[in-house]
Coordinates of C-alpha atoms in Angstrom, one line a residue:
X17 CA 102.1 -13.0 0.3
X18 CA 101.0 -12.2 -3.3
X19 CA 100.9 -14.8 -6.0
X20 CA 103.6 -13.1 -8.1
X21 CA 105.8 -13.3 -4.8
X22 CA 105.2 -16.7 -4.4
X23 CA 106.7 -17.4 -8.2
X24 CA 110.1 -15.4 -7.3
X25 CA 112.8 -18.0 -7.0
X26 CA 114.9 -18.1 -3.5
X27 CA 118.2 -17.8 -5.1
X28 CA 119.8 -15.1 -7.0
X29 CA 117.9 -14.6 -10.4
X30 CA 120.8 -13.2 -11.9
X31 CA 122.3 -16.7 -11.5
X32 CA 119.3 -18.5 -12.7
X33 CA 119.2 -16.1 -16.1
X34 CA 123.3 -17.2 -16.5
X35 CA 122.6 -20.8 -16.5
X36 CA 120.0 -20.8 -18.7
X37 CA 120.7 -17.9 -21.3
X38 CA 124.3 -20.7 -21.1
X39 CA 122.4 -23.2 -22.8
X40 CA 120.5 -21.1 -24.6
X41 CA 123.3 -19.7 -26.2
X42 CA 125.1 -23.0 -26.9
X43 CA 121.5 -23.9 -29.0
X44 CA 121.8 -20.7 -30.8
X45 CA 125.0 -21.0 -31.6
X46 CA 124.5 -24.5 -33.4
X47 CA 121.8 -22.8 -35.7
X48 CA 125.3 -21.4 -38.1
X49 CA 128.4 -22.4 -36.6
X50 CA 128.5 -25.3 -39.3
X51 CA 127.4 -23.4 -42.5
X52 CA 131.0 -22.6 -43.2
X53 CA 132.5 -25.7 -42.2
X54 CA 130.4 -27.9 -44.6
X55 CA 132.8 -28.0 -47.7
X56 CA 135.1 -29.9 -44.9
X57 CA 132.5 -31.9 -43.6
X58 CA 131.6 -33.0 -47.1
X59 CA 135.3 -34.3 -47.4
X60 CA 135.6 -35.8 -44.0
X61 CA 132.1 -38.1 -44.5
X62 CA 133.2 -38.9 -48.3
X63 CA 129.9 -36.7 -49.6
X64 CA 128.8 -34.5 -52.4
X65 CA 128.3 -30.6 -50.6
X66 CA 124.6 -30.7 -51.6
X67 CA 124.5 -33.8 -49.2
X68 CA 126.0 -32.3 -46.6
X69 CA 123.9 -29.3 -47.1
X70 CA 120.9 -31.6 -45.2
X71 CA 123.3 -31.5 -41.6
X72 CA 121.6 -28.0 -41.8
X73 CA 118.6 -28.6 -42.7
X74 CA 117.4 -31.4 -40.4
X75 CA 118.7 -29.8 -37.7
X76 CA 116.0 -26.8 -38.3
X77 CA 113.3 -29.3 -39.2
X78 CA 113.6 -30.7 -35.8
X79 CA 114.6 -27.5 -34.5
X80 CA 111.0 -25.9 -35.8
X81 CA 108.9 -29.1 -34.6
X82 CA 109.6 -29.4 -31.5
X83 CA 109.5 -25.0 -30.8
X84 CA 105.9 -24.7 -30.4
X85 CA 105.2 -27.7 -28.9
X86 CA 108.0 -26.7 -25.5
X87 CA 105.5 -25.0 -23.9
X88 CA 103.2 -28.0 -23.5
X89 CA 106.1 -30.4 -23.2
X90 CA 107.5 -28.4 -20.3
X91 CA 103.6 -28.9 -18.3
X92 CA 103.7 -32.7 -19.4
X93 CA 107.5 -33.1 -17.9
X94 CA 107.7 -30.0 -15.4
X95 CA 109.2 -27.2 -17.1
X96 CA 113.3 -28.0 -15.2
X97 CA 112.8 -31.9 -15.5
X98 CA 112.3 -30.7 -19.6
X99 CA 115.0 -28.5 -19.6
X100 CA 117.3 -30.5 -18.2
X101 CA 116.7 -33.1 -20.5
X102 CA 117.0 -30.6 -23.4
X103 CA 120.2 -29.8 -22.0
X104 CA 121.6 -33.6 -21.5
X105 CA 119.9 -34.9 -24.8
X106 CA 121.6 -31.6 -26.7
X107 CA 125.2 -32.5 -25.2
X108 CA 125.0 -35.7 -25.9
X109 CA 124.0 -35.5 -30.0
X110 CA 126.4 -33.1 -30.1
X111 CA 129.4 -35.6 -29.0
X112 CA 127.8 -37.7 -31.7
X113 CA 128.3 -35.6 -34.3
X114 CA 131.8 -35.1 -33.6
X115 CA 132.9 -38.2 -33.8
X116 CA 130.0 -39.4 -36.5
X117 CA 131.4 -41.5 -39.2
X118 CA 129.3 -41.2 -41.6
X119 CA 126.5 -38.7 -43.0
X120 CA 123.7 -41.0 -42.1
X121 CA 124.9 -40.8 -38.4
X122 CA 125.3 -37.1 -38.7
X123 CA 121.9 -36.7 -39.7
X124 CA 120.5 -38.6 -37.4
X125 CA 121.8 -37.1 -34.3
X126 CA 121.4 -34.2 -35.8
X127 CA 117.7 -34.4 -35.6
X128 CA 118.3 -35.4 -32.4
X129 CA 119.9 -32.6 -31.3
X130 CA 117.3 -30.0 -33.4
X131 CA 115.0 -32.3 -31.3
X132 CA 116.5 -30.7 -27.8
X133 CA 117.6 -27.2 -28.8
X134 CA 114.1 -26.6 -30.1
X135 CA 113.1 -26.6 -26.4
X136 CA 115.7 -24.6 -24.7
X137 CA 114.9 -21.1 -26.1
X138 CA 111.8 -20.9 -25.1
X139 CA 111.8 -22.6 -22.3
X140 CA 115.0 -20.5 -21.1
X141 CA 113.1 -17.4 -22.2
X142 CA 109.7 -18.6 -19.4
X143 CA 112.5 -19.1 -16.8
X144 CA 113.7 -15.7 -17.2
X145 CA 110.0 -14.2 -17.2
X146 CA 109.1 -15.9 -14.4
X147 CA 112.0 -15.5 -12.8
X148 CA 112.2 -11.6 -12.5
X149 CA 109.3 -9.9 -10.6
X150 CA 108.0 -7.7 -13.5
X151 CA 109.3 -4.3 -12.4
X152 CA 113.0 -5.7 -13.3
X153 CA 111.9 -8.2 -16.2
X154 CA 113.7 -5.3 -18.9
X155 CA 116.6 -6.7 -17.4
X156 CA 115.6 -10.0 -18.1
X157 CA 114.3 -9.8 -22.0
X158 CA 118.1 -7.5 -22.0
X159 CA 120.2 -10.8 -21.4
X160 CA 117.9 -12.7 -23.8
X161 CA 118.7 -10.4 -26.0
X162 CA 122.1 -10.5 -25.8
X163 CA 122.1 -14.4 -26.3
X164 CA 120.0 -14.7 -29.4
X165 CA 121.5 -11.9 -31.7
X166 CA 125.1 -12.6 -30.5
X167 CA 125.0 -16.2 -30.9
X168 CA 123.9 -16.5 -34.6
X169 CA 126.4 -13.5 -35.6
X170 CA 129.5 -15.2 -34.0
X171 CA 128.9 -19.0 -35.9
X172 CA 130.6 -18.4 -38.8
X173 CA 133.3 -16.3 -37.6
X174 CA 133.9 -19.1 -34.8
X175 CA 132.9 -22.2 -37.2
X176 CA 135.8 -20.8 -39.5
X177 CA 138.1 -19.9 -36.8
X178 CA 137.9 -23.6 -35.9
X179 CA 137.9 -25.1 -38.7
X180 CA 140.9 -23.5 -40.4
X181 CA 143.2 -24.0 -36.9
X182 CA 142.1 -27.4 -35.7
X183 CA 139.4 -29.6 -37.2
X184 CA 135.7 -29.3 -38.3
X185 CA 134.6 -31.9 -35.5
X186 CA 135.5 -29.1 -32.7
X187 CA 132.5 -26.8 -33.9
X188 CA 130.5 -29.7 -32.3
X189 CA 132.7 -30.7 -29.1
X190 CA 132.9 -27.3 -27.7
X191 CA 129.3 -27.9 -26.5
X192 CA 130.1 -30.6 -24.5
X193 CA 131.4 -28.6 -21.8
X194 CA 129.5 -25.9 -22.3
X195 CA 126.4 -28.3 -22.2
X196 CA 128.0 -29.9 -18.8
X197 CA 128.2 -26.5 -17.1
X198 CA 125.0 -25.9 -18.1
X199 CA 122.8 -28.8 -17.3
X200 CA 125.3 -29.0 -13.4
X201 CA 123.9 -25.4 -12.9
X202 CA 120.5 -25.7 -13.9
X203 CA 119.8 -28.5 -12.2
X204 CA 120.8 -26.8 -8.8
X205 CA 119.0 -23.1 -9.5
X206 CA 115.8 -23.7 -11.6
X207 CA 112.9 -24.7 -9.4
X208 CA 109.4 -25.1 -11.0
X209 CA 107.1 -22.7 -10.1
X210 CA 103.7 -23.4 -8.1
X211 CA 101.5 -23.6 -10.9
X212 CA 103.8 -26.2 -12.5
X213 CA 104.1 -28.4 -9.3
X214 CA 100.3 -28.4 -9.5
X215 CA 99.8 -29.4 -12.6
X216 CA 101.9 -31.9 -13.1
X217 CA 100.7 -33.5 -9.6
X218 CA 97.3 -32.8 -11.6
X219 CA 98.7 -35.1 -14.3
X220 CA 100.0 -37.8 -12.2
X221 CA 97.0 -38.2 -9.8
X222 CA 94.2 -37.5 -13.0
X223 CA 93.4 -39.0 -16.4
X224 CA 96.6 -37.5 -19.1
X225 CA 95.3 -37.3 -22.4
X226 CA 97.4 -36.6 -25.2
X227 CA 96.6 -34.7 -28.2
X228 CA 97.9 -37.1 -31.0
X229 CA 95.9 -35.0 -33.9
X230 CA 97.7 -31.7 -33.0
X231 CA 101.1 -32.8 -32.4
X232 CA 100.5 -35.0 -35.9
X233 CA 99.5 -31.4 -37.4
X234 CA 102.2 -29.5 -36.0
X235 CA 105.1 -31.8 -36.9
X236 CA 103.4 -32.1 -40.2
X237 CA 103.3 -28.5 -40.8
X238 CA 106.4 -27.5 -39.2
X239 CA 108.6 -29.8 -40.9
X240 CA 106.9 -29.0 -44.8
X241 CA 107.4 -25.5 -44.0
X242 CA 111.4 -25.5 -42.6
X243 CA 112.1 -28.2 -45.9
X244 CA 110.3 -26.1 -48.4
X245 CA 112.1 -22.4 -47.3
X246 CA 115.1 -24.1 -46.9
X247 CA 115.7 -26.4 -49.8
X248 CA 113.5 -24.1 -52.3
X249 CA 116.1 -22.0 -53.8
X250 CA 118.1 -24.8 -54.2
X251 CA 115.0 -27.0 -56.0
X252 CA 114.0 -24.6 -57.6
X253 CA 110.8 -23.1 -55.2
X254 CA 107.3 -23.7 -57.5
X255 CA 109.3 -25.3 -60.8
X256 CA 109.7 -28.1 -58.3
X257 CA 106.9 -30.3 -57.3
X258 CA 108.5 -31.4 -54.5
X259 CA 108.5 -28.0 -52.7
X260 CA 105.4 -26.9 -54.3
X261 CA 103.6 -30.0 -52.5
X262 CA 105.6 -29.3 -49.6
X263 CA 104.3 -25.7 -49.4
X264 CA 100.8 -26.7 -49.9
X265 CA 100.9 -29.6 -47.6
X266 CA 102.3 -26.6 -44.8
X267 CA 99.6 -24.0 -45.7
X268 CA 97.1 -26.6 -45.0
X269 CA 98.5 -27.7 -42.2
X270 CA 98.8 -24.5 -40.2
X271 CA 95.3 -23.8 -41.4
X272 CA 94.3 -27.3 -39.7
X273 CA 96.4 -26.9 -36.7
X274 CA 94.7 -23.8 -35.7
X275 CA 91.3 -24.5 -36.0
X276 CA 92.3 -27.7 -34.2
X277 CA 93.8 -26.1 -31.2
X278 CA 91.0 -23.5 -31.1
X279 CA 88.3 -26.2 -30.4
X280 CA 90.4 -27.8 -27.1
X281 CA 90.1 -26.5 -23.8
X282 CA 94.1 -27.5 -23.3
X283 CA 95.6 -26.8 -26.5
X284 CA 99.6 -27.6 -27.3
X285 CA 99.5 -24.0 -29.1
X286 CA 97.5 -21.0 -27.1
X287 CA 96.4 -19.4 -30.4
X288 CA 93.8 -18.0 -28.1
X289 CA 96.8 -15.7 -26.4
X290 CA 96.6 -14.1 -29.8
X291 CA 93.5 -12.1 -29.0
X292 CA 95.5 -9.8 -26.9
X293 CA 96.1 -6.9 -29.0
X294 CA 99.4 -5.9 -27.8
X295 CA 100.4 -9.8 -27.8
X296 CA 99.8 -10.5 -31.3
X297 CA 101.4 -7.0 -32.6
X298 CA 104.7 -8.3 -30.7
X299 CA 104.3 -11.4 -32.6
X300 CA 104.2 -9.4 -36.0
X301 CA 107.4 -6.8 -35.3
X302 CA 109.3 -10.2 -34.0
X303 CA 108.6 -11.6 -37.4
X304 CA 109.6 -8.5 -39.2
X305 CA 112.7 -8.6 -36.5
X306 CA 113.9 -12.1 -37.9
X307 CA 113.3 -11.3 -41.6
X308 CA 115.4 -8.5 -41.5
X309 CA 118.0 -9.6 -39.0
X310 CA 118.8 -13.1 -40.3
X311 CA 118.5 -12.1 -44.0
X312 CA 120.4 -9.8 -43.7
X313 CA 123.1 -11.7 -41.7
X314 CA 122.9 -13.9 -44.6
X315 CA 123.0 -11.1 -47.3
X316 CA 126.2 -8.9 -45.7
X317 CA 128.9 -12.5 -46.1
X318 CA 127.3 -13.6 -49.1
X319 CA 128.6 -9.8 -50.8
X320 CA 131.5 -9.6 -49.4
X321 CA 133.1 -13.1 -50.1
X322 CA 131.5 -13.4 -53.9
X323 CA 132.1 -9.8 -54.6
X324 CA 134.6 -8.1 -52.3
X325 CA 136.8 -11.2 -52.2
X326 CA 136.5 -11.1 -48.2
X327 CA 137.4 -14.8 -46.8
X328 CA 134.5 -16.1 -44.5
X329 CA 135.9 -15.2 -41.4
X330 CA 136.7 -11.5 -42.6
X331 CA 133.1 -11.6 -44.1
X332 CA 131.6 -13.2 -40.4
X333 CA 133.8 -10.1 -38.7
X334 CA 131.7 -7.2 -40.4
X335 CA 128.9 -8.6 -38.5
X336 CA 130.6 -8.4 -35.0
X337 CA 130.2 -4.5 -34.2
X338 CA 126.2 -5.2 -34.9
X339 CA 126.2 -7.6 -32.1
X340 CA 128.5 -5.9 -29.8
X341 CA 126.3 -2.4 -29.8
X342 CA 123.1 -4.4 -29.5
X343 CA 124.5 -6.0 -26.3
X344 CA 125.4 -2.5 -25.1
X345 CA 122.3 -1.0 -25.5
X346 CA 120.1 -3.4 -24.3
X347 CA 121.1 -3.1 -21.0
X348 CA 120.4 0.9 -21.5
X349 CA 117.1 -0.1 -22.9
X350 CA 115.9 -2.1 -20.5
X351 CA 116.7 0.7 -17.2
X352 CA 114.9 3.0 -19.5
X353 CA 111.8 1.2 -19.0
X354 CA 112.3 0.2 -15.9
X355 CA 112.3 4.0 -14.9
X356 CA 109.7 4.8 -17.2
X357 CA 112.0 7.3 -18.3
X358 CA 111.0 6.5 -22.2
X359 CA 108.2 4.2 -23.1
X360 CA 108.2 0.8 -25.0
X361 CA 106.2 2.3 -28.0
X362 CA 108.8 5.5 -28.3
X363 CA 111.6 3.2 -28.4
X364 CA 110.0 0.6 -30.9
X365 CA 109.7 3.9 -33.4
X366 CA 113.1 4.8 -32.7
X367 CA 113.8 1.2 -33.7
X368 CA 112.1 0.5 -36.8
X369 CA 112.9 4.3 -37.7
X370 CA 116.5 3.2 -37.7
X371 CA 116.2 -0.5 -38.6
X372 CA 114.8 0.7 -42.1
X373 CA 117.5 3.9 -42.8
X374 CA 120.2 1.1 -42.1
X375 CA 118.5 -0.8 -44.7
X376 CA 117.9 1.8 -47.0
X377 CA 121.9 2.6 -47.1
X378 CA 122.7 -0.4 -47.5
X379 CA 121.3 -0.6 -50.6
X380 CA 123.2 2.6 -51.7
X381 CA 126.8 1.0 -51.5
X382 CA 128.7 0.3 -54.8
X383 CA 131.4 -2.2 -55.8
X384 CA 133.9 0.8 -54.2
X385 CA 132.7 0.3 -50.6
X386 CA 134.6 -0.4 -48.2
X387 CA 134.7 -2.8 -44.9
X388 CA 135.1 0.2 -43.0
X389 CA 131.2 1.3 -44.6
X390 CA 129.5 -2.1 -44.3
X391 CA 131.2 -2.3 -40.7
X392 CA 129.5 0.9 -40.1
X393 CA 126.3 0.1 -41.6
X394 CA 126.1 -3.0 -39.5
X395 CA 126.5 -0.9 -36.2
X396 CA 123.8 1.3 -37.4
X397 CA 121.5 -1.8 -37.5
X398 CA 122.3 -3.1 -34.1
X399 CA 121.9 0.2 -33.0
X400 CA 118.2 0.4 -34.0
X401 CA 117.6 -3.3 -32.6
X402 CA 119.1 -2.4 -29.4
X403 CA 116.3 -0.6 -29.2
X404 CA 113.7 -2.9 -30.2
X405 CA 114.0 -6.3 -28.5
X406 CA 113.6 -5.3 -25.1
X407 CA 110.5 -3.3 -25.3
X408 CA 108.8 -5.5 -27.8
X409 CA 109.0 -8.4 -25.2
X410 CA 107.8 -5.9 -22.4
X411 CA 105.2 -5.0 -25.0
X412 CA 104.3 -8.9 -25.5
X413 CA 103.8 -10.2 -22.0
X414 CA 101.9 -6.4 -21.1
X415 CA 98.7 -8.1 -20.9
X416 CA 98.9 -11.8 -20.0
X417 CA 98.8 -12.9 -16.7
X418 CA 101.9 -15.1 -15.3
X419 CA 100.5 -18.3 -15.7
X420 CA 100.4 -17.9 -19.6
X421 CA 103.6 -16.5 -19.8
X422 CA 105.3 -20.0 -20.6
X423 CA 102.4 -20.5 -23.7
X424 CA 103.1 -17.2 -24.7
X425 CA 107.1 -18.0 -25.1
X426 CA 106.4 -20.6 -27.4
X427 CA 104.6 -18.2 -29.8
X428 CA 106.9 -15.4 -29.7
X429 CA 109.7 -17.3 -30.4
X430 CA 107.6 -19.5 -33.5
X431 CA 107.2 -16.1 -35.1
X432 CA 110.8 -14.7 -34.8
X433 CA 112.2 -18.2 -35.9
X434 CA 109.8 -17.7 -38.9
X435 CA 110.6 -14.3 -39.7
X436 CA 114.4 -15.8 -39.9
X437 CA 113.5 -18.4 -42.2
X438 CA 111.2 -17.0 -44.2
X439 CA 113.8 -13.6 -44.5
X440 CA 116.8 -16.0 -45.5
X441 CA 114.8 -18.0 -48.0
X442 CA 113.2 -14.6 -49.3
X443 CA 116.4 -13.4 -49.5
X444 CA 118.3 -15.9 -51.4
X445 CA 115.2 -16.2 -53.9
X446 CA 114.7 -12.2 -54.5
X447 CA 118.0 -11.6 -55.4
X448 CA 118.5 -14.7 -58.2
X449 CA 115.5 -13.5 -59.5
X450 CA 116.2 -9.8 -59.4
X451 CA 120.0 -10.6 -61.0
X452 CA 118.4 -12.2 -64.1
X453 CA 116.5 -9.0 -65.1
X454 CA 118.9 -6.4 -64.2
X455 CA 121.7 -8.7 -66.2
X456 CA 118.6 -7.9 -68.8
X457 CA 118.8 -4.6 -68.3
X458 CA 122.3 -4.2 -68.2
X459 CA 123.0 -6.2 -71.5
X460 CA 120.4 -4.3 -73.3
X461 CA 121.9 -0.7 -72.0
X462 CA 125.7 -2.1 -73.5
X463 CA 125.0 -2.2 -77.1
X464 CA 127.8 -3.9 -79.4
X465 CA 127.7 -0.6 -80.8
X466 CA 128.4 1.0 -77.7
X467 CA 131.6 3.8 -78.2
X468 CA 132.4 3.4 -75.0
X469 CA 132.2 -0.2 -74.3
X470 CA 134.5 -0.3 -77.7
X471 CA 136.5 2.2 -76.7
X472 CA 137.4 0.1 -73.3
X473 CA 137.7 -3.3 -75.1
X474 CA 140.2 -1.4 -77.1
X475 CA 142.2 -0.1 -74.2
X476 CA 141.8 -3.3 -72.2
X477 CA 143.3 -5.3 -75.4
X478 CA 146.0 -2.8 -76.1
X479 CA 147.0 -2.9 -72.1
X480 CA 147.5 -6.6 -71.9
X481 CA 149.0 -6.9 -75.6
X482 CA 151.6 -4.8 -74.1
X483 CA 152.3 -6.8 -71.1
X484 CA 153.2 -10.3 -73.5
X485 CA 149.2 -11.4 -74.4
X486 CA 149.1 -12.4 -78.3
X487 CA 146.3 -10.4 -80.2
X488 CA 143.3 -12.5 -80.1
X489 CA 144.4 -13.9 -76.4
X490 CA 144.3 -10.0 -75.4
X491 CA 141.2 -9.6 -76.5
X492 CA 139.4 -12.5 -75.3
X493 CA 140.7 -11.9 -72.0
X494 CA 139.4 -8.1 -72.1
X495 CA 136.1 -9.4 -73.3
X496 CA 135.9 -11.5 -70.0
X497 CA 137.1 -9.3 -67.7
X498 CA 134.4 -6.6 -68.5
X499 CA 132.0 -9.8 -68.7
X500 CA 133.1 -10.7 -65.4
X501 CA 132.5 -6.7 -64.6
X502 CA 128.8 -6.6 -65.7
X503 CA 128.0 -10.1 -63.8
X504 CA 129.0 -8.0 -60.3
X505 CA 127.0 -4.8 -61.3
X506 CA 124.3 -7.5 -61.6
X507 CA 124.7 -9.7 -58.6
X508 CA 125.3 -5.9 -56.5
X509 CA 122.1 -4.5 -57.9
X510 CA 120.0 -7.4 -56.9
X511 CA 121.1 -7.7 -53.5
X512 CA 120.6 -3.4 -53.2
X513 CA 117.0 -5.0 -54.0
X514 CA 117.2 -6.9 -51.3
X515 CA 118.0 -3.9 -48.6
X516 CA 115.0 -2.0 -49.9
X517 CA 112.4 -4.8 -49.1
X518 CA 113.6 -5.1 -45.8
X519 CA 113.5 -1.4 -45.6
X520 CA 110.2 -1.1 -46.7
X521 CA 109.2 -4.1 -44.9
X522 CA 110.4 -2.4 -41.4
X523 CA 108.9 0.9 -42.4
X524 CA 105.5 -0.9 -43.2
X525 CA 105.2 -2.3 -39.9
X526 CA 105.5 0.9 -37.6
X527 CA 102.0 1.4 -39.0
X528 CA 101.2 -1.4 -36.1
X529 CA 102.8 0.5 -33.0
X530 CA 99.6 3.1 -33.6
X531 CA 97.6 -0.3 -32.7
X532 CA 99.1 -0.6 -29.2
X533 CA 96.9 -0.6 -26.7
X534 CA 98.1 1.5 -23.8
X535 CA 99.8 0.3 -20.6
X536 CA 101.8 0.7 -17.6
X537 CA 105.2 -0.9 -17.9
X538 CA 106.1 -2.3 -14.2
X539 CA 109.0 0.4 -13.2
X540 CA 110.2 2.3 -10.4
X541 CA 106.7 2.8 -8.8
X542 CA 105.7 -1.1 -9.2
X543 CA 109.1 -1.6 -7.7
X544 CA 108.8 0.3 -4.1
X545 CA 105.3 -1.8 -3.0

């Protein structure tokens, strides 16, 4: 029997990929199911909303210190005996937070929880690679990637949904059964694989050394990194020294963590896995993938609620046909490959070729567009990323061998969650700095002198002095309303700003798939020995 037969589980892998794409969609979900319920949160705990804004915060801290450090944690613990307690420690912090009294209790178990869901995705993401024998692993990275684009893409809509019917503390209790079902059917499907029984009787029968430095550097650098892109825009980014020393303390850090896990024979991070070409040009186009998906998930509510007048959950709704064609294609993707019908680097152009277009119209819509357009343009994007997330995985793991697949997890899923963070903080700091020079622009192009801007303060004023308004109340309200007109040509303009980088950004990185190093994706033929 060959070595990759022996690491095919003895039940049905289709089960084992349910339970723990269940768990791994509960942990995604958390990631924005509460960003629209913190105004409520804020008056349920008795706290200012830039208080509350640190539920989301600590939750990604925790969330990014513990993501590259899974892979290790799962050899330390043996990989299910880690994902169980993922699982059990998640549903737990979760009840916590429902029925938390107070914000310091919220924060604390939401670290808690960040603590356990930084562990399931990647974890869940080795148990589906290992679980599938490689001819049928499309199939595989096509369930994952139904779970990670859906999940983030449904929390507001759901967050709102449940917080204007019932109360803000169910966004936080659904998980409990969810987390139950979970946990009951992982612990009866998920078996370790050899090489993990080995090890870990390695570990128990041998000398266990821990490496203190590294996990000091990683949480170190992890944490300064998730604070500074998430609290910069609010602070402020370099006019703040708290975020600039944050920043610095992160750039350092990484720099130090790397060179520290290079010189260890068992590193927490396989920075080593980096040297394969096609593994580290995944690693790139899933960081371009998060910057461009997650901004723009931010970017699409943020213009329809401040200048459409969309409520949240109508906002969160122009995001659903996105998710629902990406789950639809993956599928189609991954049977593609799996037939060697198309190959991964044909679909990754087809991808980024459409990723960027969707982009680029984007940033042609006006203060006229419709939902029926942004609707549209958000099926167009999940469109081209249905075509990109199965074959960048295959793409990934092409040349590792299976016993590195679970180090190779944690990277690939460090660089899309920094891709997301980076795109969202990008995002929110591009377009405040692009609104204060095209208001600039804008104020300089309206003269006082302007015929035409007089010539519609005079109609404005003659309208509502017509309809009861006194003289100089007619005309102060005209004034503002063509104030209040200029401020959305601004605010629209700078978020169009925002489309283009990511356009660019995904154009730019096609250059890589010429880098590709060629190989055989495991298909029909692989299939039949």
């Amino acid at each position: 029997m060959s070595k990759a037969a022996e690491n095919l589980p003895s039940v049905n892998p289709w089960l084992i990929a349910f339970a723990v794409t269940l768990a791994a969609f509960m942990e995604t979900l958390d990631t924005s199911i509460a960003n629209v319920a913190l105004p409520y949160i804020a008056g349920g705990l008795g706290r200012s909303y830039d208080e509350v804004t640190w539920i989301l915060t600590t939750y990604l801290v925790a969330n990014a210190v513990v993501l590259p450090m899974s892979a290790w944690l799962s050899r330390v613990f043996g990989r299910k005996n880690y994902y169980l307690g993922c699982v059990a420690l998640f549903t737990v912090t979760s009840f916590f937070c429902g029925v938390a009294p107070s914000l310091g209790i919220m924060l604390s178990s939401r670290v808690l929880q960040g603590l356990a869901g930084g562990g399931m995705v990647p974890v869940a993401q080795a148990v589906l690679v290992d679980t599938f024998p490689p001819a049928k692993r499309a199939s595989a990275f096509a369930v994952y990637t139904a779970v990670i684009v859906t999940a983030p893409t449904i929390g507001p809509v759901l967050g709102g949904w449940i917080t204007d019917n019932y109360d803000w503390r169910w966004i936080f209790f659904i998980n409990i059964p969810i987390g139950l079902l979970a946990f009951f059917l992982c612990s009866r499907v998920l078996k370790d694989p050899p090489a993990f029984e080995a090890e870990r009787a390695a570990i128990r029968n041998g000398p266990f050394h821990v490496d203190g430095i590294g996990i000091a550097l990683i949480a170190i650098a992890s944490a300064s990194l998730e604070v500074a892109l998430d609290r910069g825009q609010i602070d402020d980014w370099f006019g703040s020294t708290f975020i600039s020393s944050l920043l610095a303390i992160a750039v350092i850090g990484w720099i130090a963590t790397v060179v520290w896990e290079l010189r260890l024979k068992d590193p927490i991070i396989e920075f080593r896995l980096l040297a394969s070409r096609n593994f580290a040009i995944a690693d790139a186009l899933l960081f371009v993938f998060g910057f461009g998906v997650f901004g723009s998930t931010v970017l699409i509510p943020q213009i329809l609620q401040s200048l459409y007048g969309y409520r949240a959950i109508d906002a969160g709704l122009v995001l659903g046909p996105g998710a629902f064609v990406i789950t639809l294609f993956a599928p189609v993707v991954a049977q593609l490959i799996q037939r060697q019908l198309v190959s991964p680097r044909t679909l990754l152009t087809i991808s980024l070729a459409i990723g960027g277009m969707t982009m680029w119209y984007y940033s042609t819509f006006t203060l006229a567009t419709d939902y029926t357009h942004y609707a549209l343009a958000r099926t167009y994007q999940g469109l081209g990323y249905g075509f990109f997330f199965v074959p960048v995985n295959v793409l990934a793991y092409s040349q590792l061998r299976p016993e590195q697949n679970n180090r190779a997890s944690s990277l690939t899923n460090l660089f899309r969650n920094w891709g997301g963070s980076v795109g969202i903080a990008f995002m929110n700091a591009i377009a405040e700095r692009r609104q204060q020079l095209h208001q600039t622009n804008l104020a300089s192009a309206l003269a006082s002198s302007s015929q035409q801007l007089n010539n519609r303060l005079t109609e404005l004023t003659n309208y509502l002095a017509s309809r009861g308004f006194t003289r100089p109340d007619a005309s102060a309200a005209a004034n503002g309303y063509l104030y209040q007109q200029l401020q959305n040509q601004v605010r629209l303009l700078s978020y169009m700003d925002c489309f283009r980088v990511i356009a660019w950004l995904t154009f730019g990185s096609a250059a890589l798939l010429l880098l590709i190093q060629r190989f055989k994706p495991a298909g029909k033929a692989a299939a039949g020995h």
